[in-house]
mmCIF file of C-alpha atoms and ligand atoms in Angstrom:
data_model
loop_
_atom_site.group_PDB
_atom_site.id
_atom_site.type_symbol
_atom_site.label_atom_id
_atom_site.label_comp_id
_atom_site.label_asym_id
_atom_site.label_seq_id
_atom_site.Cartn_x
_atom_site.Cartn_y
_atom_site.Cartn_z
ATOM 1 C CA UNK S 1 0.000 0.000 0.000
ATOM 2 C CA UNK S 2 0.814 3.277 -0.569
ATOM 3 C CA UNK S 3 1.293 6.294 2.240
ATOM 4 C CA UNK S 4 -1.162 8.339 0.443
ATOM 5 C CA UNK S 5 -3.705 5.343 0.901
ATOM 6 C CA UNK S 6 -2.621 4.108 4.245
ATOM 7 C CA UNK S 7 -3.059 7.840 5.498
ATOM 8 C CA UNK S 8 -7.015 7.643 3.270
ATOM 9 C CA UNK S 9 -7.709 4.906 5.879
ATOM 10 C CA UNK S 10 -6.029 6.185 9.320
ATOM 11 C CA UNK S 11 -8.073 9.564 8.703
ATOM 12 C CA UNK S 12 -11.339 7.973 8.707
ATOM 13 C CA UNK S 13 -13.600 9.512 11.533
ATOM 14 C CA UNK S 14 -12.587 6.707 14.124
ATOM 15 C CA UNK S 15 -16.387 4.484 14.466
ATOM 16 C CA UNK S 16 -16.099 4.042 10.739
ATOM 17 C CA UNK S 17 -12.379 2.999 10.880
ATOM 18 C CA UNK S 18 -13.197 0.654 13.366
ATOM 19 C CA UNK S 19 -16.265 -0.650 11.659
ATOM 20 C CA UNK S 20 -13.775 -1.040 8.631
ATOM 21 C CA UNK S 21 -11.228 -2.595 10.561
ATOM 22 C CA UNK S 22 -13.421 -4.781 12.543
ATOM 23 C CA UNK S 23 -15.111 -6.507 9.236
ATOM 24 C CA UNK S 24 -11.411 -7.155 7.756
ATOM 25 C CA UNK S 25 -11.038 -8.845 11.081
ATOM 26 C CA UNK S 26 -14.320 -11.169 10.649
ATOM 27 C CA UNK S 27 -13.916 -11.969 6.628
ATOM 28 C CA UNK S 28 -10.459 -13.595 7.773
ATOM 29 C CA UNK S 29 -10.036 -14.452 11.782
ATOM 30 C CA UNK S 30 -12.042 -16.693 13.817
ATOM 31 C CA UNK S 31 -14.206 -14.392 15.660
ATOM 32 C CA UNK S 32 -13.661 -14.482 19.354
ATOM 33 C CA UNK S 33 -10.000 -15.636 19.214
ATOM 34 C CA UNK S 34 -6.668 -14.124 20.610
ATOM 35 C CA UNK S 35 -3.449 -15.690 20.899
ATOM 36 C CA UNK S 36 -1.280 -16.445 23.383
ATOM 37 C CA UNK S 37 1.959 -16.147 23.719
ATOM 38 C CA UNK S 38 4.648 -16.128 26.331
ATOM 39 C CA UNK S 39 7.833 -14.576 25.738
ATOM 40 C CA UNK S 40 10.956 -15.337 27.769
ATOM 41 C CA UNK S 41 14.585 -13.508 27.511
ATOM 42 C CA UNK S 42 16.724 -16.221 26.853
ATOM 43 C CA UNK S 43 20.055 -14.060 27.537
ATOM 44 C CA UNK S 44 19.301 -11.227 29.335
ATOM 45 C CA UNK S 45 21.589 -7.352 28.951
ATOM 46 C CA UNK S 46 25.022 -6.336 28.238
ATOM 47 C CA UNK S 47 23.775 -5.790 24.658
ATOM 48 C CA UNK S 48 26.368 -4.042 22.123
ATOM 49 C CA UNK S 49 23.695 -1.866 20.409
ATOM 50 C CA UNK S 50 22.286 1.779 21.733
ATOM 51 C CA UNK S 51 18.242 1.280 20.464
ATOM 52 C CA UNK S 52 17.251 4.052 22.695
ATOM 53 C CA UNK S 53 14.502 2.072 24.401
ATOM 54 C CA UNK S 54 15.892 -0.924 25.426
ATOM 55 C CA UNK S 55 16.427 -1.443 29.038
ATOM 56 C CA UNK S 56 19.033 -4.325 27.881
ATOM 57 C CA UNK S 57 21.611 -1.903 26.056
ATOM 58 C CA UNK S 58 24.916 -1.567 28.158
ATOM 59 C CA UNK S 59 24.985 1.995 27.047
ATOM 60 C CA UNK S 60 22.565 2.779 29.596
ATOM 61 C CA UNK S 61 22.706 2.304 33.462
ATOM 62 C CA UNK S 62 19.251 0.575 33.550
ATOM 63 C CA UNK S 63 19.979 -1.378 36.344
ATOM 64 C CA UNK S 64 19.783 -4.626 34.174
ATOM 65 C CA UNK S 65 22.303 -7.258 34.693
ATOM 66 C CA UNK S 66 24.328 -8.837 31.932
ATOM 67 C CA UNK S 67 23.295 -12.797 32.304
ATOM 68 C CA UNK S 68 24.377 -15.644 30.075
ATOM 69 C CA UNK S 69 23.000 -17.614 28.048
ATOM 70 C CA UNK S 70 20.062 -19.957 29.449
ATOM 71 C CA UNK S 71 20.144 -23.287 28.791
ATOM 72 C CA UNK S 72 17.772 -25.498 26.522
ATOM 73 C CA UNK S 73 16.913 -27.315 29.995
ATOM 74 C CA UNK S 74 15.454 -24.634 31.826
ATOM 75 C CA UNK S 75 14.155 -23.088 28.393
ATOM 76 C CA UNK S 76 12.240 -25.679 27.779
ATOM 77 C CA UNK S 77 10.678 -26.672 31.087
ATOM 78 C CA UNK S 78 9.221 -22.449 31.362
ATOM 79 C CA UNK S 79 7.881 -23.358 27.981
ATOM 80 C CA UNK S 80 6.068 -26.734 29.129
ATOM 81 C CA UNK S 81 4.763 -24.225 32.136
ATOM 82 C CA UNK S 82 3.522 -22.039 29.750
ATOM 83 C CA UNK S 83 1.828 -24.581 27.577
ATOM 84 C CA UNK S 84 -0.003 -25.965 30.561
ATOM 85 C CA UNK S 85 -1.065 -22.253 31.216
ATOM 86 C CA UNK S 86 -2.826 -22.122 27.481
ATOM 87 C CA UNK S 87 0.107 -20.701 25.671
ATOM 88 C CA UNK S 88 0.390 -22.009 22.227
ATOM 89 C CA UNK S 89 3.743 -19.605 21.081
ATOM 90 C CA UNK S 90 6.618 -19.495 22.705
ATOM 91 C CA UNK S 91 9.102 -16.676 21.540
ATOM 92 C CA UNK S 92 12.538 -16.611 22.923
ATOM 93 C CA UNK S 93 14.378 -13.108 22.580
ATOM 94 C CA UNK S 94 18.118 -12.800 23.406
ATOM 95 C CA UNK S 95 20.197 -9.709 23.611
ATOM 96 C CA UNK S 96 23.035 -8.984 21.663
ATOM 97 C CA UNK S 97 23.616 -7.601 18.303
ATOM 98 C CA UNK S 98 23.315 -11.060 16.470
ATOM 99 C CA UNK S 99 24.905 -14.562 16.524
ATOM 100 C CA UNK S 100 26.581 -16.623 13.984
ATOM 101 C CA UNK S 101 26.888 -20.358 12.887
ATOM 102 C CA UNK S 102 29.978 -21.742 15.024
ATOM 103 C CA UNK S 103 29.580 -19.745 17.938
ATOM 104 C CA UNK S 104 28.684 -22.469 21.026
ATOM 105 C CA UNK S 105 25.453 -20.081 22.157
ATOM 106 C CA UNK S 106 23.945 -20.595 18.327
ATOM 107 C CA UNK S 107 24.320 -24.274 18.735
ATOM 108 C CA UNK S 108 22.776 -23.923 22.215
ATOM 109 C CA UNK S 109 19.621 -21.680 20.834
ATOM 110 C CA UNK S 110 19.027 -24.682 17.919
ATOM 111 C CA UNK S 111 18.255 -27.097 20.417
ATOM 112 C CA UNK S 112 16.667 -25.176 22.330
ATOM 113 C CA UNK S 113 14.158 -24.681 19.574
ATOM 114 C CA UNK S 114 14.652 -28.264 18.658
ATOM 115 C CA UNK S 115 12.658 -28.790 22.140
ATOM 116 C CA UNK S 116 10.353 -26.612 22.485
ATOM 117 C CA UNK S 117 9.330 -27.170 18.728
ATOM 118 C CA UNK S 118 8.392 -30.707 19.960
ATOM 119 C CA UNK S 119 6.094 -29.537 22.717
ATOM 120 C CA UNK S 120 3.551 -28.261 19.869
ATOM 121 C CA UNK S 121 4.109 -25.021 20.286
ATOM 122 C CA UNK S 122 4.818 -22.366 17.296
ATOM 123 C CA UNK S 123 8.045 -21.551 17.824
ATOM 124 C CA UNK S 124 9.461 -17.574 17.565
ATOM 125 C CA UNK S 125 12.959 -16.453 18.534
ATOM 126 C CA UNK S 126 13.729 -12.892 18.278
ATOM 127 C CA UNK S 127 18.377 -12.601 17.588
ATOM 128 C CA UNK S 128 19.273 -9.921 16.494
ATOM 129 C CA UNK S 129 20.803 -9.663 12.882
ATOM 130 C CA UNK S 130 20.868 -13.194 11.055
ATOM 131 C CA UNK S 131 22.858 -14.305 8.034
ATOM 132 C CA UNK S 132 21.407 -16.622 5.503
ATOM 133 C CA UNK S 133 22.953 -19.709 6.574
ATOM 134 C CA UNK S 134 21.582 -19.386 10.211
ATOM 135 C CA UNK S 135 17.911 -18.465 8.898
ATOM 136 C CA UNK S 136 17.939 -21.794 7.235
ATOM 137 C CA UNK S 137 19.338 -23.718 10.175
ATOM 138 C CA UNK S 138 16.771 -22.218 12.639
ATOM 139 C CA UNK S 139 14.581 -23.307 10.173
ATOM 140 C CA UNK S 140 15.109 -26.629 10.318
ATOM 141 C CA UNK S 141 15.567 -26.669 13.736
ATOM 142 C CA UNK S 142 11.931 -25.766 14.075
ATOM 143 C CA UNK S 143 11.264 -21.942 14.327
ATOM 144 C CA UNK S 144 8.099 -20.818 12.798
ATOM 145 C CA UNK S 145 8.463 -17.061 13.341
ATOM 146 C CA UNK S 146 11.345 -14.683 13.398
ATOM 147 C CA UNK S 147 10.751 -11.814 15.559
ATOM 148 C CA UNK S 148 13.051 -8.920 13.795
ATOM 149 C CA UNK S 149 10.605 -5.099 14.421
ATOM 150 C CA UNK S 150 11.997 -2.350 11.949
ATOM 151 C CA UNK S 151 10.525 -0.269 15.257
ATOM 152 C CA UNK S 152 9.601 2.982 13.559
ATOM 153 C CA UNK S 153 10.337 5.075 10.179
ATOM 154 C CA UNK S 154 12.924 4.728 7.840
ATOM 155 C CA UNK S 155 13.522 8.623 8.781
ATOM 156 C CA UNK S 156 13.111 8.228 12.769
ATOM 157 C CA UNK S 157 14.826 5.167 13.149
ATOM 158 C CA UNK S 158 18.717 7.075 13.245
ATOM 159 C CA UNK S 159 17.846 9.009 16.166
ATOM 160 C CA UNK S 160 16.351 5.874 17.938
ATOM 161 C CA UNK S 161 19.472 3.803 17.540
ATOM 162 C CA UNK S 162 23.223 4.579 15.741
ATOM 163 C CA UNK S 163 24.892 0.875 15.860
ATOM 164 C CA UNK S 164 23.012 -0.554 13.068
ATOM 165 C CA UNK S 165 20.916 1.176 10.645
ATOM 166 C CA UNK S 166 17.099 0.423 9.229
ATOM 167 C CA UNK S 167 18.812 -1.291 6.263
ATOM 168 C CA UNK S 168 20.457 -3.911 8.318
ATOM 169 C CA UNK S 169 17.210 -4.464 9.949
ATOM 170 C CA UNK S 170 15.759 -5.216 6.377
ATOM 171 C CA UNK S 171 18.771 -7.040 5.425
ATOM 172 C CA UNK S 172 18.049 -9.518 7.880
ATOM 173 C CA UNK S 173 14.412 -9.993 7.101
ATOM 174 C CA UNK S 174 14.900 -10.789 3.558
ATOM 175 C CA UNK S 175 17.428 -13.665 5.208
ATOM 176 C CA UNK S 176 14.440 -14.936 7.318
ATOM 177 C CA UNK S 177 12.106 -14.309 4.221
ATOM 178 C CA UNK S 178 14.241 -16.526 2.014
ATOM 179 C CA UNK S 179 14.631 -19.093 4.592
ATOM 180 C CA UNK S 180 11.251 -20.250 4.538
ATOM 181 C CA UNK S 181 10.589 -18.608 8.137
ATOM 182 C CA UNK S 182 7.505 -16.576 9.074
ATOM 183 C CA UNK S 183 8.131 -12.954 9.541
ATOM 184 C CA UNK S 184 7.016 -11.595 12.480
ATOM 185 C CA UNK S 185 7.636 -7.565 12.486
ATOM 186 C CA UNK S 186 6.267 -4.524 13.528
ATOM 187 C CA UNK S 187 7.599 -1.523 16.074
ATOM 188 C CA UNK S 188 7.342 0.755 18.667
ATOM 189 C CA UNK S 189 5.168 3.836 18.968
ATOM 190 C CA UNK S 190 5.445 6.538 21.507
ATOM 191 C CA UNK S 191 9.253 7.005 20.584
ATOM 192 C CA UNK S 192 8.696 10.909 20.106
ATOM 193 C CA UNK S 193 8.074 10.225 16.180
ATOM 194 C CA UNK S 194 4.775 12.188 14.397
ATOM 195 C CA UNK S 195 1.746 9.754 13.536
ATOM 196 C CA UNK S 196 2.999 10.104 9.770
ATOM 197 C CA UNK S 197 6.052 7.925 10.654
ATOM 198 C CA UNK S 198 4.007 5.685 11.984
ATOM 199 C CA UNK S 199 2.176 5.260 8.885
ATOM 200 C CA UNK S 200 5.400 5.250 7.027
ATOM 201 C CA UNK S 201 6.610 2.289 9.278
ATOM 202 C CA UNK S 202 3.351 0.898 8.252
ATOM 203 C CA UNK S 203 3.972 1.569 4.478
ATOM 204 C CA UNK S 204 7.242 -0.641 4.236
ATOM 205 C CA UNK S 205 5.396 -3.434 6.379
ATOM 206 C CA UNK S 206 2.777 -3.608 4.075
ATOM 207 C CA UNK S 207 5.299 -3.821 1.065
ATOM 208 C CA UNK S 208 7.322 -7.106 2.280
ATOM 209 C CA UNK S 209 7.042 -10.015 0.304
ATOM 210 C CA UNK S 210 5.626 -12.205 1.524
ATOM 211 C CA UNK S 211 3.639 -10.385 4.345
ATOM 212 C CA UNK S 212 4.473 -10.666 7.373
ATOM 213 C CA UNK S 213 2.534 -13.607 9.142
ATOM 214 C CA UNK S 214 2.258 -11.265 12.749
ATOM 215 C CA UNK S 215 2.791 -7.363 13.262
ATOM 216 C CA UNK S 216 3.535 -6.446 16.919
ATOM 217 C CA UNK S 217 2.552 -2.916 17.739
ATOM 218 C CA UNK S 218 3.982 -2.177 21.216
ATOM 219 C CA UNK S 219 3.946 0.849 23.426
ATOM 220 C CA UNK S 220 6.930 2.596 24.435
ATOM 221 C CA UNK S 221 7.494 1.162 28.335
ATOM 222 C CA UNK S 222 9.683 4.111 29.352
ATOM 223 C CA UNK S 223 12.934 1.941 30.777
ATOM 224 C CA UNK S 224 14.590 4.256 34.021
ATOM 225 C CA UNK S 225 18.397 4.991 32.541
ATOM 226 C CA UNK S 226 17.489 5.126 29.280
ATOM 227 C CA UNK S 227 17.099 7.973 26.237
ATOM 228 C CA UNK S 228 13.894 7.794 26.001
ATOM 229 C CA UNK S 229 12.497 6.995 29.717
ATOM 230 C CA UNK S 230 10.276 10.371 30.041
ATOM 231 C CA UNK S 231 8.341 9.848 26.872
ATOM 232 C CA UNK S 232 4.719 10.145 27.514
ATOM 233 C CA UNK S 233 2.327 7.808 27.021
ATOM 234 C CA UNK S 234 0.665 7.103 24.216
ATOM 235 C CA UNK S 235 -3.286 8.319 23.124
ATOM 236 C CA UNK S 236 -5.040 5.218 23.139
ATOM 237 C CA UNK S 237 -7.351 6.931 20.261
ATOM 238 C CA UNK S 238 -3.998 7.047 17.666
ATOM 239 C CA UNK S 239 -3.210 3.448 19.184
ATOM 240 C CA UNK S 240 -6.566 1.701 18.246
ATOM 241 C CA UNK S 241 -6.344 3.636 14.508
ATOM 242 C CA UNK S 242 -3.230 2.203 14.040
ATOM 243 C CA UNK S 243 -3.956 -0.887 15.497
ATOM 244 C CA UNK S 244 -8.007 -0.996 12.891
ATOM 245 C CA UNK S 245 -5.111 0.538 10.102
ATOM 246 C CA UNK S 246 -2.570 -2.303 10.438
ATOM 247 C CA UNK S 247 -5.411 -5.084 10.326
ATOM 248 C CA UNK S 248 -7.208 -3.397 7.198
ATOM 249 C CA UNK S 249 -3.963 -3.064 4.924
ATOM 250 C CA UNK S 250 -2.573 -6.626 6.056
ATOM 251 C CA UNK S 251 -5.579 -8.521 7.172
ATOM 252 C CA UNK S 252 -3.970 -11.958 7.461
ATOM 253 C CA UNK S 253 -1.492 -10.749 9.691
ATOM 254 C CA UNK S 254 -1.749 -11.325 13.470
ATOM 255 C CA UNK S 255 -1.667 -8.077 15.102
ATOM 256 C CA UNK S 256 -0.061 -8.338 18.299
ATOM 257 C CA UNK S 257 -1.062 -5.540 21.396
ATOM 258 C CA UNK S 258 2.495 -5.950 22.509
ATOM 259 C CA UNK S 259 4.808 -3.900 25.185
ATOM 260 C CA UNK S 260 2.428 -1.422 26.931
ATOM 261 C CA UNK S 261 -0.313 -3.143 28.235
ATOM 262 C CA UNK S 262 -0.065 -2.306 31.538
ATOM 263 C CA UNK S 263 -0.598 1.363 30.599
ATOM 264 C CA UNK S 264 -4.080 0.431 28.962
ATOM 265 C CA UNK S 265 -7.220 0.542 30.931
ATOM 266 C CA UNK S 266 -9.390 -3.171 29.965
ATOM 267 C CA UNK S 267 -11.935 -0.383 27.939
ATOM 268 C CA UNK S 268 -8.837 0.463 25.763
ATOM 269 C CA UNK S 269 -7.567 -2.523 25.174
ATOM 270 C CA UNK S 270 -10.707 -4.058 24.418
ATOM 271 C CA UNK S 271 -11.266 -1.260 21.836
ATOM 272 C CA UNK S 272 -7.706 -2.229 20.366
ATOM 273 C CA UNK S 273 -9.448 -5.996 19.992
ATOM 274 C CA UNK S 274 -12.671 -4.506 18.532
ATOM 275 C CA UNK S 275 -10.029 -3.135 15.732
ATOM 276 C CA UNK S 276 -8.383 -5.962 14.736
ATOM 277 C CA UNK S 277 -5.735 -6.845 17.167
ATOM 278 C CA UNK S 278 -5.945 -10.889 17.669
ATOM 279 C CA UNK S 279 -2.925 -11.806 19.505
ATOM 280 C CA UNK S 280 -1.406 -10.920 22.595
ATOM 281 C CA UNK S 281 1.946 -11.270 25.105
ATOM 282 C CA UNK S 282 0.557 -13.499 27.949
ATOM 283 C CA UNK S 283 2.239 -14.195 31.153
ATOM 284 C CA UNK S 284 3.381 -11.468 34.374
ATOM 285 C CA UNK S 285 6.990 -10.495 32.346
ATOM 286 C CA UNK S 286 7.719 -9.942 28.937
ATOM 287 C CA UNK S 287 11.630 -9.513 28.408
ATOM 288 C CA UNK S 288 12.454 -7.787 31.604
ATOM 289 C CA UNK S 289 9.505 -5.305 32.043
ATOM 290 C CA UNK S 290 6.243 -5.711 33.500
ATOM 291 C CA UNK S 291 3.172 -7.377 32.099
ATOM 292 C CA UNK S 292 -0.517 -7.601 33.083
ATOM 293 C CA UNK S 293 -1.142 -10.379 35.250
ATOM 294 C CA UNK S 294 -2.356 -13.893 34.645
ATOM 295 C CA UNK S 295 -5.220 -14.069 36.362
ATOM 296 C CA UNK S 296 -5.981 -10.008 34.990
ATOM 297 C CA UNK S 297 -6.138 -11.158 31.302
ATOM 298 C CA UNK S 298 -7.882 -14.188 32.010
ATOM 299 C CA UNK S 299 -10.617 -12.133 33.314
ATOM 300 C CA UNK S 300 -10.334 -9.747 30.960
ATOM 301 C CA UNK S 301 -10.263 -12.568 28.094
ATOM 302 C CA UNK S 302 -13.487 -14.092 29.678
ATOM 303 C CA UNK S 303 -15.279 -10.852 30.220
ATOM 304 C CA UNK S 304 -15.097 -9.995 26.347
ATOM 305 C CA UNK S 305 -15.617 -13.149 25.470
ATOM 306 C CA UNK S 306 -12.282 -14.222 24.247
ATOM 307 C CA UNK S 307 -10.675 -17.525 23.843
ATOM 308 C CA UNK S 308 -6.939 -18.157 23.040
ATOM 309 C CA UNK S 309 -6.379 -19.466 19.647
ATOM 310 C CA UNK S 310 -4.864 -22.955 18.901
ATOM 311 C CA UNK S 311 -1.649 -22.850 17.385
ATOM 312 C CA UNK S 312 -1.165 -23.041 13.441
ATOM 313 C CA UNK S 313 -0.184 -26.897 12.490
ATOM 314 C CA UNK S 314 1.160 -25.731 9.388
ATOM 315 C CA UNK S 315 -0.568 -27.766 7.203
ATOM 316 C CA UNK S 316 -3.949 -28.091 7.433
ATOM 317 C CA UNK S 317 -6.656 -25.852 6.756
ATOM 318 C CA UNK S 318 -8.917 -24.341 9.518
ATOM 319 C CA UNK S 319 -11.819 -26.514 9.046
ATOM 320 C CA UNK S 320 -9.468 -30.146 8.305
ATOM 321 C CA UNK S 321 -10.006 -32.718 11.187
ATOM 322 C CA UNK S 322 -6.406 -31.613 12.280
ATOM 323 C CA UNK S 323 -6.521 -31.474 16.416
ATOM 324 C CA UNK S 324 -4.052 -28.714 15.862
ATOM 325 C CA UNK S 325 -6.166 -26.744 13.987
ATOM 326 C CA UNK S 326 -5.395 -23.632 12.169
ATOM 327 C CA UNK S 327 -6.052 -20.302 13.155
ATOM 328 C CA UNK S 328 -6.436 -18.406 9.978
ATOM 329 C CA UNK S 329 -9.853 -19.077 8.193
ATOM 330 C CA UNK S 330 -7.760 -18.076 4.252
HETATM 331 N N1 SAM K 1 17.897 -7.990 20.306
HETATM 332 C C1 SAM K 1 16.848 -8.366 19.442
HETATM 333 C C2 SAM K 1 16.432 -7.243 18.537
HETATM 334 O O1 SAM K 1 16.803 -6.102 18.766
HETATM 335 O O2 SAM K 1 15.725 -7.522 17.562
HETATM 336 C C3 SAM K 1 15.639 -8.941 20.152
HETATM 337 C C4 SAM K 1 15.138 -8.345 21.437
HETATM 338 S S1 SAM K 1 14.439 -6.741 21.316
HETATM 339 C C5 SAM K 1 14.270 -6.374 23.012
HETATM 340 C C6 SAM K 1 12.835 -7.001 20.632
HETATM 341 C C7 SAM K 1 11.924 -5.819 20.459
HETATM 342 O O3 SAM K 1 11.347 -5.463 21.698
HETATM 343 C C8 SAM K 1 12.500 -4.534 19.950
HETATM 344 O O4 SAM K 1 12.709 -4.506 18.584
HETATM 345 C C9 SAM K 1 11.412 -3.543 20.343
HETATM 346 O O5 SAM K 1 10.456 -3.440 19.317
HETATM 347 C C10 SAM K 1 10.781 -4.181 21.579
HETATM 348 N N2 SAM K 1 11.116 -3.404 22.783
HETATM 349 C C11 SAM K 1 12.290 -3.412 23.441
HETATM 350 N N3 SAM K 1 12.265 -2.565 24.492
HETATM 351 C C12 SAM K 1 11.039 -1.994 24.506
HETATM 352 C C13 SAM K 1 10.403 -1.024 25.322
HETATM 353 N N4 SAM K 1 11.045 -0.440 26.331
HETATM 354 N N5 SAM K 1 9.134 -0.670 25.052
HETATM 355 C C14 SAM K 1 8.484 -1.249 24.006
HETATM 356 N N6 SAM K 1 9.040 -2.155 23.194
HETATM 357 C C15 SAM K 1 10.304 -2.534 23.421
HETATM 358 C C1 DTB K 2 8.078 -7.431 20.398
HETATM 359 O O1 DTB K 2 7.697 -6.767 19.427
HETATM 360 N N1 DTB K 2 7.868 -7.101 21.670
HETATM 361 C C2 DTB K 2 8.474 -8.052 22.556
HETATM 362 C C3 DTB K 2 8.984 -9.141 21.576
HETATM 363 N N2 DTB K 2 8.737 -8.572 20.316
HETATM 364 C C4 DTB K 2 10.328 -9.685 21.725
HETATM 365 C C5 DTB K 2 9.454 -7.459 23.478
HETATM 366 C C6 DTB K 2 8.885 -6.371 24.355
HETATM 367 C C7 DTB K 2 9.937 -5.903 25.267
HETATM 368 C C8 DTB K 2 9.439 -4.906 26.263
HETATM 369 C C9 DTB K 2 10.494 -4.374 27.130
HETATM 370 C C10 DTB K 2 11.183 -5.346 28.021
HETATM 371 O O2 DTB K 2 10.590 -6.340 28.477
HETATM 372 O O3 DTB K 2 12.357 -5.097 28.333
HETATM 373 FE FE1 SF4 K 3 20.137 -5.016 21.962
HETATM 374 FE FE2 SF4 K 3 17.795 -5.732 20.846
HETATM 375 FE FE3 SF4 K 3 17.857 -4.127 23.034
HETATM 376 FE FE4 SF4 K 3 18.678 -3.181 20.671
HETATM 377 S S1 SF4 K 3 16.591 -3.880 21.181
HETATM 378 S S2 SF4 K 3 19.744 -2.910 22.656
HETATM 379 S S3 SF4 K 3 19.640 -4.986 19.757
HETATM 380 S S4 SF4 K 3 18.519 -6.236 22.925
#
């Protein structure tokens, strides 16, 4: 899509934007369906890179300790905990710039998708720059998603972050892209960038080819230490257009309502499901920041009538005898 249309659509007076949004939702997405997923930082700070909002850089004194690597053990018995607690992705996020085939810890990640790729769950890790090589062995280990955000504008993105540039972040997604892997990609909003660059973020999403299977949209969570930590929050109005916007130009995407929740009353975030948003962060942490509670989403789940999504078998279509079934009704 185009900015100029993209901008046609955001512009809408909001109950007819959301009435838009909500019907692209219905002609492709079970109706009362979210997904779950739990995220868990696999290895935890000391990263090389500045992004401005990341509580994990070791630019900034954030108060986050550098940790190594976790082991596939104890990754994969919190993912068995959160498949018993109705998760059905698991996304493992480490911090560091990237990691390359050879290096001990890339060995270590492959198995540890190797296990938690049996348990049934989709499978999403979230590394840092990739090569080709390693996007094919991930592959094969078992990832279904790669988690790689572009985060804002092509034009905002230097002043969020100076050790790699938006090209390298789209370098690496055409890696994943060729590999075979899901794309899972989206960004940040509340970074001090106009509503235009969020559009424009929006613009270069909608031009990857193939989509991308899941768009997070998170919320700046303003991290103490860091560039960006008084940044106020963001107008839950401009979220849910973005959020009825993102599901109308890519409507087979899952749009996540990422980082940020705990900012949102249950009346906005239930507007942000009325848009088109189908897919949540579940569990009381995400990487190291706070997350609404168990027990608070299940409520809120129930009260709306929401029920978490099974995951995607990857081969058979929604209405196939599969126990697995999928989630997407195309
Ligand atoms: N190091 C990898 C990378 O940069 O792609 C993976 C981990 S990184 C923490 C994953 C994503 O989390 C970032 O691209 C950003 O979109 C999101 N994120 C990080 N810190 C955040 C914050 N304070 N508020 C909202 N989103 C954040
Ligand atoms: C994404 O878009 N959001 C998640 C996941 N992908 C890896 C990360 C959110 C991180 C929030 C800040 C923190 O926990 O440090
Ligand atoms: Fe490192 Fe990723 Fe945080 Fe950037 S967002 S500092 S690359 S962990």
């Amino acid at each position: 899509m185009t900015l100029r249309e993209l901008q046609a659509i955001y512009e809408t007076p909001f109950f007819d934007l959301i009435a838009r949004s909500r019907k692209a939702y219905l002609d492709h997405w079970k109706k009362s369906e979210v997904q779950l997923c739990t995220l868990l930082s696999i290895k935890t700070g000391g990263c090389s890179e500045d992004c401005g909002y990341c509580a994990q850089s070791a630019r900034y004194n954030t108060g986050v300790e550098r940790e190594t690597l976790m082991s596939p053990e104890a990754i994969e018995a919190v993912a068995v905990r959160a498949r018993e607690n109705g998760s059905t992705r698991f996304c493992m996020g480490a911090a560091w710039k990237g990691v390359r085939n050879g290096d001990p810890r890339f060995e270590s990640v492959l198995e540890s998708v190797r296990r938690v790729a049996k348990l049934g769950m989709e499978v999403c890790v979230t590394l840092g720059q990739l090569g080709e090589k390693e996007a094919v062995q991930l592959k094969d280990a078992g990832v279904t998603a790669y988690n790689h955000n572009i985060d804002t504008s092509p034009e905002h993105y230097p002043n969020i972050v100076t050790t790699h540039t938006f090209q390298d972040r789209l370098d690496t997604i055409g890696h994943v892209q060729k590999s075979g892997m899901s794309v899972c990609c989206g960004g940040i909003i509340g970074m001090g960038e106009t509503e235009l660059d969020r559009l424009k973020m929006l613009e270069v999403l909608t031009n990857f080819d193939p989509a991308p299977e899941s768009v997070p949209i998170n919320c700046l969570m303003p991290m103490p230490g860091t560039p960006l930590d008084e940044q106020p929050p963001v107008d839950i109005f401009q979220l849910v257009r973005l959020i009825a916007t993102t599901r109308i130009a890519l409507p087979r995407a899952k749009v996540r309502l990422s980082a940020g929740r705990t900012r949102l009353t249950r009346e906005g975030q239930a507007l942000c499901f009325f848009a088109g948003a189908n897919s949540i962060f579940y569990g009381d942490k995400l990487l190291t920041a706070a997350n609404p509670g168990v027990d608070d989403d299940r409520a809120l789940l129930d009260e709306l009538g929401l029920t978490p999504q099974p995951p995607y078998c990857g081969e058979h279509p929604a209405d196939s005898e599969c126990g697995a079934a999928m989630a997407c009704l195309s």
